[in-house]
Amino acid sequence: MNITHFFRRISGLFIENETTLLRNDYQSIKNKINSFPEPLNDMDRALCQYECTMKRMNAIQRLVMNAGSFVMYLPYYICFTHNSVKQSDRKYDAVFYKDKISIDIVPDSLRKEYPDILTLDIGITKEMSLDKSDKEFLKKVRKKKPCWFYFHLKVMMKLAMTSYCIRMYQPKALISHFEESFASSLMTGYCEGKGIKYIGVMHGERLYSLKLSFFRCTEYYAWDRTYVDLFCSMRCEKSQFRVEVPNALQLPEYKRKQDVKYDYTFYLQEENEKHLKVLQSVCHKLISHGMRITIRPHPRFSGFDFAKYFPETDIQWPQKVTLAESFSETKAVVARFSTTLYQAWFLGIPIVIDDCTLPKQFERLRDLRYVMLEKPHKLLSEILAQIDKENNK
């Protein structure tokens, strides 16, 4: 039973959705982040990040999360304390919790420093365990804020994963991409107390956000100095940051073609019927102006009949065409808020930010210091306006 995935799906309904993205503007987030005194230790950082995370929910959502966590805490505590750990016959230099994320997101310098890396899925109950010292650790945590049940459940789950991993595989480092978790700073201190590094790696786009505030890792690898500045503005610990672009973004297999097949490739994300109808109109206008277009559905959100919405447009399926091949076939990359924009910019491919499909979301992205708006780019609305201007001549 993968309980971490289950709880992440539940919390995703409350914390990570379009409503919560649009709920808080830059100034309200900044006011909340700056309302805390300077953290003195990892516990302070975890508590500040938790308070900021919960601020993203309304009162009913917070009640549901805490009530559910109160019910679940003791059964899982008993389960984890009874799970024994039989030390593996093999030690590893590092362990990477992949959670559907490729190890290619781990920078080369880390893979050279830790050549023998074990990749694990997260949250399988039998691979979560608490020993006597862990129980003492949790007791100290519970004393800080006894009624923060969601906080305690999440910390316990992260600790059970981390403790099991350390005792089982005896790594020199744990590599994680869970900096959004308020348990991260506590896990950093826990690992460092055992002489182990807790290393964070960036794996997706980031905005000025309550949920990303205050965290600390032993080391954290960001893609770009601009992201480091963004994290520091959210009061994350400053000395942790390193800058390195991993292979997952560099796409070593990418080769630019002289004669490309498309003028624009649209990289979709989670869509609904309303979004697709707007995009249908946009593509029709571009095609009517002689542009060659393809639509690339997101591999996790491809349940629509895209041929119905885009009868004039090629559909490029990720299962059949790799991202490197896709980039090599287009003059420009178009997306709303996607890692593909950073990848394309890094490779020197012109990028177009879609400000038409969800205009309210775009304005919020602008407000929340979306990094790609600081890179050379065009807006989709500008391209459409130019077409209208030429058509009206």
CSV table of C-alpha atoms in Angstrom, one decimal:
chain,number,residue,atom,x,y,z
A,1,MET,CA,0.0,0.0,0.0
A,2,ASN,CA,1.5,3.3,-1.1
A,3,ILE,CA,0.2,5.6,1.6
A,4,THR,CA,2.3,8.6,0.6
A,5,HIS,CA,0.8,8.7,-2.9
A,6,PHE,CA,-2.6,8.4,-1.3
A,7,PHE,CA,-2.1,11.3,1.1
A,8,ARG,CA,-0.5,13.4,-1.6
A,9,ARG,CA,-3.6,12.9,-3.8
A,10,ILE,CA,-5.8,14.0,-1.0
A,11,SER,CA,-3.7,17.0,-0.1
A,12,GLY,CA,-3.5,17.9,-3.7
A,13,LEU,CA,-7.2,18.4,-3.8
A,14,PHE,CA,-6.8,21.1,-1.1
A,15,ILE,CA,-3.3,22.5,-1.7
A,16,GLU,CA,-2.2,22.0,-5.3
A,17,ASN,CA,-4.9,23.0,-7.7
A,18,GLU,CA,-5.8,26.0,-9.8
A,19,THR,CA,-7.9,27.6,-7.1
A,20,THR,CA,-5.0,27.6,-4.6
A,21,LEU,CA,-2.6,28.9,-7.3
A,22,LEU,CA,-4.9,31.9,-7.9
A,23,ARG,CA,-6.0,32.4,-4.3
A,24,ASN,CA,-2.9,34.3,-3.0
A,25,ASP,CA,-1.3,37.3,-4.7
A,26,TYR,CA,2.4,38.3,-4.3
A,27,GLN,CA,1.8,40.9,-1.7
A,28,SER,CA,-0.4,38.7,0.6
A,29,ILE,CA,2.2,35.9,0.4
A,30,LYS,CA,5.1,38.3,1.1
A,31,ASN,CA,3.2,39.8,4.1
A,32,LYS,CA,2.7,36.3,5.5
A,33,ILE,CA,6.3,35.2,4.9
A,34,ASN,CA,7.7,38.3,6.4
A,35,SER,CA,5.4,38.1,9.5
A,36,PHE,CA,7.7,35.5,11.1
A,37,PRO,CA,10.8,36.2,13.1
A,38,GLU,CA,14.1,34.9,11.8
A,39,PRO,CA,14.1,31.1,12.2
A,40,LEU,CA,16.7,29.9,14.7
A,41,ASN,CA,16.8,26.2,13.7
A,42,ASP,CA,15.3,23.6,11.5
A,43,MET,CA,12.2,23.2,13.7
A,44,ASP,CA,11.5,26.9,13.4
A,45,ARG,CA,11.8,26.6,9.6
A,46,ALA,CA,9.5,23.6,9.5
A,47,LEU,CA,6.8,25.3,11.6
A,48,CYS,CA,7.0,28.5,9.5
A,49,GLN,CA,6.7,26.5,6.3
A,50,TYR,CA,3.8,24.5,7.7
A,51,GLU,CA,1.9,27.7,8.7
A,52,CYS,CA,2.5,29.1,5.3
A,53,THR,CA,1.3,25.9,3.6
A,54,MET,CA,-1.9,25.8,5.7
A,55,LYS,CA,-2.6,29.5,4.8
A,56,ARG,CA,-3.3,28.2,1.3
A,57,MET,CA,-6.4,26.4,2.6
A,58,ASN,CA,-9.6,27.7,3.9
A,59,ALA,CA,-10.8,26.9,7.4
A,60,ILE,CA,-12.9,23.9,6.4
A,61,GLN,CA,-10.0,22.4,4.4
A,62,ARG,CA,-7.7,22.8,7.3
A,63,LEU,CA,-10.2,21.1,9.6
A,64,VAL,CA,-10.6,18.2,7.2
A,65,MET,CA,-6.8,17.7,6.9
A,66,ASN,CA,-6.2,17.9,10.6
A,67,ALA,CA,-9.2,15.6,11.5
A,68,GLY,CA,-8.1,13.0,9.0
A,69,SER,CA,-4.5,13.2,10.3
A,70,PHE,CA,-5.7,12.8,13.9
A,71,VAL,CA,-7.5,9.6,13.0
A,72,MET,CA,-4.6,8.2,11.0
A,73,TYR,CA,-1.7,9.0,13.2
A,74,LEU,CA,-1.8,6.3,15.8
A,75,PRO,CA,-2.5,3.3,13.5
A,76,TYR,CA,0.4,4.2,11.3
A,77,TYR,CA,2.6,5.0,14.3
A,78,ILE,CA,2.0,1.5,15.6
A,79,CYS,CA,2.6,0.0,12.1
A,80,PHE,CA,5.9,1.9,11.7
A,81,THR,CA,7.2,1.1,15.1
A,82,HIS,CA,6.6,-2.6,14.5
A,83,ASN,CA,8.2,-2.7,11.1
A,84,SER,CA,11.7,-4.2,11.5
A,85,VAL,CA,14.6,-3.4,9.2
A,86,LYS,CA,17.0,-6.1,8.0
A,87,GLN,CA,20.1,-4.4,6.8
A,88,SER,CA,20.8,-4.8,3.1
A,89,ASP,CA,23.8,-6.8,2.0
A,90,ARG,CA,24.8,-3.9,-0.1
A,91,LYS,CA,25.5,-0.3,0.8
A,92,TYR,CA,24.8,2.6,-1.6
A,93,ASP,CA,26.5,6.0,-2.0
A,94,ALA,CA,23.2,7.7,-2.1
A,95,VAL,CA,19.4,7.0,-2.3
A,96,PHE,CA,17.1,9.0,-4.7
A,97,TYR,CA,13.4,9.0,-4.0
A,98,LYS,CA,12.1,9.2,-7.6
A,99,ASP,CA,8.3,9.4,-7.2
A,100,LYS,CA,7.8,9.2,-11.0
A,101,ILE,CA,10.7,11.6,-11.5
A,102,SER,CA,13.6,10.4,-13.6
A,103,ILE,CA,17.1,10.2,-12.0
A,104,ASP,CA,18.2,12.4,-14.9
A,105,ILE,CA,16.9,15.3,-12.8
A,106,VAL,CA,19.9,14.7,-10.5
A,107,PRO,CA,22.9,16.9,-11.7
A,108,ASP,CA,26.0,15.3,-13.1
A,109,SER,CA,28.2,16.6,-10.3
A,110,LEU,CA,26.1,14.7,-7.7
A,111,ARG,CA,26.1,11.5,-9.9
A,112,LYS,CA,29.9,11.7,-10.0
A,113,GLU,CA,30.2,12.3,-6.3
A,114,TYR,CA,27.8,9.5,-5.5
A,115,PRO,CA,28.3,7.0,-8.4
A,116,ASP,CA,26.2,4.2,-6.8
A,117,ILE,CA,22.7,5.6,-6.4
A,118,LEU,CA,19.7,3.5,-5.5
A,119,THR,CA,16.4,4.8,-6.8
A,120,LEU,CA,13.3,4.1,-4.7
A,121,ASP,CA,9.6,4.8,-4.9
A,122,ILE,CA,8.1,6.6,-1.9
A,123,GLY,CA,5.7,5.7,0.8
A,124,ILE,CA,5.4,1.9,0.7
A,125,THR,CA,4.3,0.9,4.2
A,126,LYS,CA,6.7,-2.0,4.6
A,127,GLU,CA,9.6,0.3,3.7
A,128,MET,CA,8.8,2.7,6.5
A,129,SER,CA,10.0,2.2,10.0
A,130,LEU,CA,10.7,4.0,13.3
A,131,ASP,CA,13.2,2.9,15.9
A,132,LYS,CA,13.6,3.9,19.5
A,133,SER,CA,15.5,7.1,18.8
A,134,ASP,CA,12.9,8.1,16.1
A,135,LYS,CA,10.1,7.8,18.7
A,136,GLU,CA,12.0,10.3,20.9
A,137,PHE,CA,12.5,12.6,17.9
A,138,LEU,CA,8.7,12.5,17.3
A,139,LYS,CA,7.9,13.1,21.0
A,140,LYS,CA,10.0,16.3,20.9
A,141,VAL,CA,8.2,17.4,17.7
A,142,ARG,CA,4.7,16.7,19.2
A,143,LYS,CA,5.6,18.8,22.3
A,144,LYS,CA,6.1,21.9,20.1
A,145,LYS,CA,2.5,22.1,18.7
A,146,PRO,CA,0.4,19.2,20.1
A,147,CYS,CA,-2.7,19.9,18.1
A,148,TRP,CA,-1.1,20.3,14.6
A,149,PHE,CA,-2.1,16.8,13.6
A,150,TYR,CA,-1.4,17.2,9.9
A,151,PHE,CA,2.0,18.5,10.7
A,152,HIS,CA,2.7,15.5,13.0
A,153,LEU,CA,1.4,12.9,10.5
A,154,LYS,CA,3.5,14.2,7.6
A,155,VAL,CA,6.7,14.5,9.7
A,156,MET,CA,6.2,11.0,11.0
A,157,MET,CA,5.7,9.6,7.5
A,158,LYS,CA,8.8,11.4,6.2
A,159,LEU,CA,10.8,10.2,9.2
A,160,ALA,CA,9.7,6.6,8.8
A,161,MET,CA,10.8,6.7,5.1
A,162,THR,CA,14.1,8.3,6.0
A,163,SER,CA,14.9,6.1,9.0
A,164,TYR,CA,14.2,2.9,7.1
A,165,CYS,CA,16.4,4.0,4.2
A,166,ILE,CA,19.3,5.0,6.4
A,167,ARG,CA,19.2,1.8,8.4
A,168,MET,CA,18.6,-0.4,5.4
A,169,TYR,CA,21.1,1.0,2.8
A,170,GLN,CA,23.6,3.1,4.9
A,171,PRO,CA,23.9,5.9,2.3
A,172,LYS,CA,26.2,8.9,2.5
A,173,ALA,CA,23.4,11.1,1.1
A,174,LEU,CA,19.7,11.2,0.5
A,175,ILE,CA,18.6,13.0,-2.7
A,176,SER,CA,15.1,14.5,-2.6
A,177,HIS,CA,12.8,16.7,-4.7
A,178,PHE,CA,10.4,17.4,-1.8
A,179,GLU,CA,11.4,20.9,-0.8
A,180,GLU,CA,7.7,21.8,-0.8
A,181,SER,CA,7.2,19.6,2.2
A,182,PHE,CA,7.4,21.4,5.5
A,183,ALA,CA,9.1,18.2,6.9
A,184,SER,CA,12.2,18.8,4.7
A,185,SER,CA,14.1,21.0,7.1
A,186,LEU,CA,13.5,18.5,9.9
A,187,MET,CA,14.7,15.7,7.7
A,188,THR,CA,17.8,17.7,6.9
A,189,GLY,CA,18.7,18.1,10.5
A,190,TYR,CA,17.9,14.5,11.3
A,191,CYS,CA,20.2,13.2,8.5
A,192,GLU,CA,23.0,15.6,9.3
A,193,GLY,CA,22.9,14.3,12.9
A,194,LYS,CA,23.8,10.9,11.5
A,195,GLY,CA,26.5,12.3,9.3
A,196,ILE,CA,24.4,12.0,6.1
A,197,LYS,CA,23.7,14.8,3.6
A,198,TYR,CA,20.1,15.6,2.7
A,199,ILE,CA,20.3,17.0,-0.8
A,200,GLY,CA,17.5,18.7,-2.7
A,201,VAL,CA,17.2,18.9,-6.4
A,202,MET,CA,14.8,21.2,-8.4
A,203,HIS,CA,12.4,19.2,-10.6
A,204,GLY,CA,9.8,21.6,-11.9
A,205,GLU,CA,8.8,25.3,-12.4
A,206,ARG,CA,8.7,27.4,-9.3
A,207,LEU,CA,6.7,30.6,-8.3
A,208,TYR,CA,6.7,32.9,-5.4
A,209,SER,CA,4.7,30.7,-3.1
A,210,LEU,CA,3.7,30.1,0.5
A,211,LYS,CA,4.5,26.4,0.2
A,212,LEU,CA,8.1,26.9,-0.8
A,213,SER,CA,9.1,29.2,2.0
A,214,PHE,CA,11.8,28.8,4.6
A,215,PHE,CA,13.1,25.3,3.7
A,216,ARG,CA,16.7,24.1,4.3
A,217,CYS,CA,18.6,21.2,2.8
A,218,THR,CA,22.3,20.4,3.3
A,219,GLU,CA,22.6,21.3,-0.4
A,220,TYR,CA,20.0,22.4,-2.9
A,221,TYR,CA,20.6,22.3,-6.7
A,222,ALA,CA,18.6,24.9,-8.7
A,223,TRP,CA,18.5,25.3,-12.4
A,224,ASP,CA,19.3,29.0,-12.6
A,225,ARG,CA,20.5,31.8,-10.5
A,226,THR,CA,17.1,33.5,-11.0
A,227,TYR,CA,15.5,30.6,-9.1
A,228,VAL,CA,18.0,30.9,-6.3
A,229,ASP,CA,17.0,34.6,-5.9
A,230,LEU,CA,13.4,33.5,-5.9
A,231,PHE,CA,13.9,30.9,-3.1
A,232,CYS,CA,15.9,33.4,-1.1
A,233,SER,CA,13.2,36.0,-1.4
A,234,MET,CA,10.9,33.4,0.3
A,235,ARG,CA,13.4,33.2,3.2
A,236,CYS,CA,14.8,29.8,2.4
A,237,GLU,CA,18.3,29.3,4.0
A,238,LYS,CA,20.8,30.9,1.6
A,239,SER,CA,24.0,28.9,2.0
A,240,GLN,CA,22.4,25.7,0.7
A,241,PHE,CA,22.1,26.7,-3.0
A,242,ARG,CA,24.1,25.5,-5.9
A,243,VAL,CA,23.3,26.1,-9.6
A,244,GLU,CA,23.5,23.2,-12.1
A,245,VAL,CA,21.3,22.2,-15.1
A,246,PRO,CA,20.7,18.4,-15.1
A,247,ASN,CA,20.5,16.2,-18.2
A,248,ALA,CA,16.7,16.0,-17.9
A,249,LEU,CA,16.7,19.6,-19.0
A,250,GLN,CA,19.8,19.7,-21.2
A,251,LEU,CA,18.4,16.8,-23.4
A,252,PRO,CA,21.8,15.6,-24.7
A,253,GLU,CA,20.1,13.7,-27.5
A,254,TYR,CA,18.5,16.9,-28.9
A,255,LYS,CA,19.8,17.9,-32.4
A,256,ARG,CA,18.5,21.0,-34.2
A,257,LYS,CA,17.2,20.5,-37.7
A,258,GLN,CA,17.6,23.0,-40.5
A,259,ASP,CA,14.1,22.2,-42.1
A,260,VAL,CA,11.6,21.9,-39.2
A,261,LYS,CA,8.2,20.5,-39.6
A,262,TYR,CA,6.2,23.0,-37.5
A,263,ASP,CA,6.2,26.7,-36.8
A,264,TYR,CA,4.7,26.2,-33.3
A,265,THR,CA,4.3,23.2,-31.0
A,266,PHE,CA,1.8,23.6,-28.2
A,267,TYR,CA,2.8,21.7,-25.0
A,268,LEU,CA,-0.4,21.1,-23.1
A,269,GLN,CA,-0.8,20.6,-19.3
A,270,GLU,CA,-3.9,19.6,-17.4
A,271,GLU,CA,-6.7,20.8,-19.5
A,272,ASN,CA,-10.5,21.0,-19.5
A,273,GLU,CA,-13.1,21.5,-22.3
A,274,LYS,CA,-13.1,25.2,-21.8
A,275,HIS,CA,-9.3,25.5,-22.2
A,276,LEU,CA,-9.4,23.3,-25.3
A,277,LYS,CA,-12.1,25.4,-27.0
A,278,VAL,CA,-10.0,28.6,-26.5
A,279,LEU,CA,-6.9,26.8,-27.8
A,280,GLN,CA,-8.9,25.4,-30.8
A,281,SER,CA,-9.8,29.0,-31.8
A,282,VAL,CA,-6.1,30.1,-31.4
A,283,CYS,CA,-4.9,27.2,-33.6
A,284,HIS,CA,-7.5,27.9,-36.2
A,285,LYS,CA,-6.3,31.5,-36.5
A,286,LEU,CA,-2.7,30.5,-36.8
A,287,ILE,CA,-3.4,27.8,-39.4
A,288,SER,CA,-5.5,30.2,-41.4
A,289,HIS,CA,-2.5,32.4,-41.5
A,290,GLY,CA,-0.4,29.6,-43.0
A,291,MET,CA,1.3,28.4,-39.8
A,292,ARG,CA,2.2,24.8,-39.3
A,293,ILE,CA,0.9,23.7,-35.9
A,294,THR,CA,1.1,20.6,-33.7
A,295,ILE,CA,-0.5,19.9,-30.3
A,296,ARG,CA,1.4,17.7,-27.8
A,297,PRO,CA,-0.8,16.5,-24.9
A,298,HIS,CA,0.7,16.0,-21.5
A,299,PRO,CA,1.5,12.3,-20.9
A,300,ARG,CA,-0.5,12.3,-17.6
A,301,PHE,CA,-3.5,14.3,-18.9
A,302,SER,CA,-4.3,12.9,-22.3
A,303,GLY,CA,-7.8,11.6,-21.8
A,304,PHE,CA,-9.6,13.9,-24.3
A,305,ASP,CA,-10.5,13.2,-27.9
A,306,PHE,CA,-8.0,15.8,-29.2
A,307,ALA,CA,-8.7,15.0,-32.8
A,308,LYS,CA,-12.3,16.3,-32.2
A,309,TYR,CA,-11.0,19.7,-30.9
A,310,PHE,CA,-8.1,20.0,-33.3
A,311,PRO,CA,-9.2,18.5,-36.7
A,312,GLU,CA,-6.9,20.8,-38.6
A,313,THR,CA,-3.9,20.1,-36.4
A,314,ASP,CA,-1.4,17.3,-36.0
A,315,ILE,CA,-1.5,15.6,-32.6
A,316,GLN,CA,2.0,14.7,-31.3
A,317,TRP,CA,1.8,11.9,-28.8
A,318,PRO,CA,4.6,11.8,-26.1
A,319,GLN,CA,4.5,7.9,-26.2
A,320,LYS,CA,5.6,8.0,-29.9
A,321,VAL,CA,7.7,11.1,-30.1
A,322,THR,CA,10.4,12.0,-27.5
A,323,LEU,CA,10.7,15.5,-26.2
A,324,ALA,CA,14.1,15.9,-27.9
A,325,GLU,CA,12.6,14.8,-31.2
A,326,SER,CA,9.7,17.1,-30.7
A,327,PHE,CA,12.0,20.1,-30.0
A,328,SER,CA,14.0,19.3,-33.2
A,329,GLU,CA,10.9,19.5,-35.3
A,330,THR,CA,9.6,23.0,-34.3
A,331,LYS,CA,10.6,26.6,-34.7
A,332,ALA,CA,9.1,27.7,-31.4
A,333,VAL,CA,7.7,26.1,-28.2
A,334,VAL,CA,4.4,27.3,-26.8
A,335,ALA,CA,3.1,26.6,-23.3
A,336,ARG,CA,1.4,28.3,-20.3
A,337,PHE,CA,3.5,27.3,-17.3
A,338,SER,CA,5.6,24.3,-18.1
A,339,THR,CA,9.2,23.1,-17.7
A,340,THR,CA,9.3,22.7,-21.5
A,341,LEU,CA,9.6,26.5,-21.7
A,342,TYR,CA,12.8,26.5,-19.6
A,343,GLN,CA,14.2,23.5,-21.5
A,344,ALA,CA,13.5,25.2,-24.9
A,345,TRP,CA,15.0,28.5,-23.7
A,346,PHE,CA,18.1,26.7,-22.4
A,347,LEU,CA,18.6,25.0,-25.8
A,348,GLY,CA,18.2,28.3,-27.7
A,349,ILE,CA,14.7,27.5,-29.1
A,350,PRO,CA,12.4,30.5,-29.2
A,351,ILE,CA,9.6,30.4,-26.6
A,352,VAL,CA,6.1,31.7,-26.6
A,353,ILE,CA,4.1,32.0,-23.3
A,354,ASP,CA,0.4,31.3,-23.7
A,355,ASP,CA,-1.4,34.2,-22.1
A,356,CYS,CA,-4.7,33.5,-24.0
A,357,THR,CA,-6.0,30.1,-22.8
A,358,LEU,CA,-6.2,31.1,-19.1
A,359,PRO,CA,-5.7,34.9,-18.9
A,360,LYS,CA,-6.4,35.1,-15.2
A,361,GLN,CA,-3.9,32.4,-14.5
A,362,PHE,CA,-1.3,34.2,-16.7
A,363,GLU,CA,-1.8,37.5,-14.7
A,364,ARG,CA,-1.3,35.6,-11.5
A,365,LEU,CA,1.9,34.0,-12.9
A,366,ARG,CA,3.2,37.4,-13.7
A,367,ASP,CA,2.3,38.6,-10.2
A,368,LEU,CA,4.1,35.6,-8.6
A,369,ARG,CA,7.4,36.3,-10.4
A,370,TYR,CA,7.2,33.6,-13.0
A,371,VAL,CA,10.9,33.3,-14.0
A,372,MET,CA,10.3,32.6,-17.7
A,373,LEU,CA,8.8,36.1,-18.1
A,374,GLU,CA,12.3,37.4,-17.3
A,375,LYS,CA,13.8,35.3,-20.2
A,376,PRO,CA,13.6,36.4,-23.8
A,377,HIS,CA,10.1,35.4,-25.0
A,378,LYS,CA,7.0,36.3,-27.0
A,379,LEU,CA,3.4,36.3,-25.7
A,380,LEU,CA,0.9,34.3,-27.7
A,381,SER,CA,-1.4,37.4,-27.6
A,382,GLU,CA,1.2,39.4,-29.4
A,383,ILE,CA,1.5,36.9,-32.2
A,384,LEU,CA,-2.3,36.8,-32.6
A,385,ALA,CA,-2.5,40.6,-32.6
A,386,GLN,CA,0.2,40.8,-35.3
A,387,ILE,CA,-1.9,38.4,-37.4
A,388,ASP,CA,-5.0,40.6,-36.9
A,389,LYS,CA,-3.0,43.6,-37.9
A,390,GLU,CA,-1.8,42.0,-41.1
A,391,ASN,CA,-5.3,40.7,-42.0
A,392,ASN,CA,-6.7,44.2,-41.6
A,393,LYS,CA,-4.3,45.9,-44.0
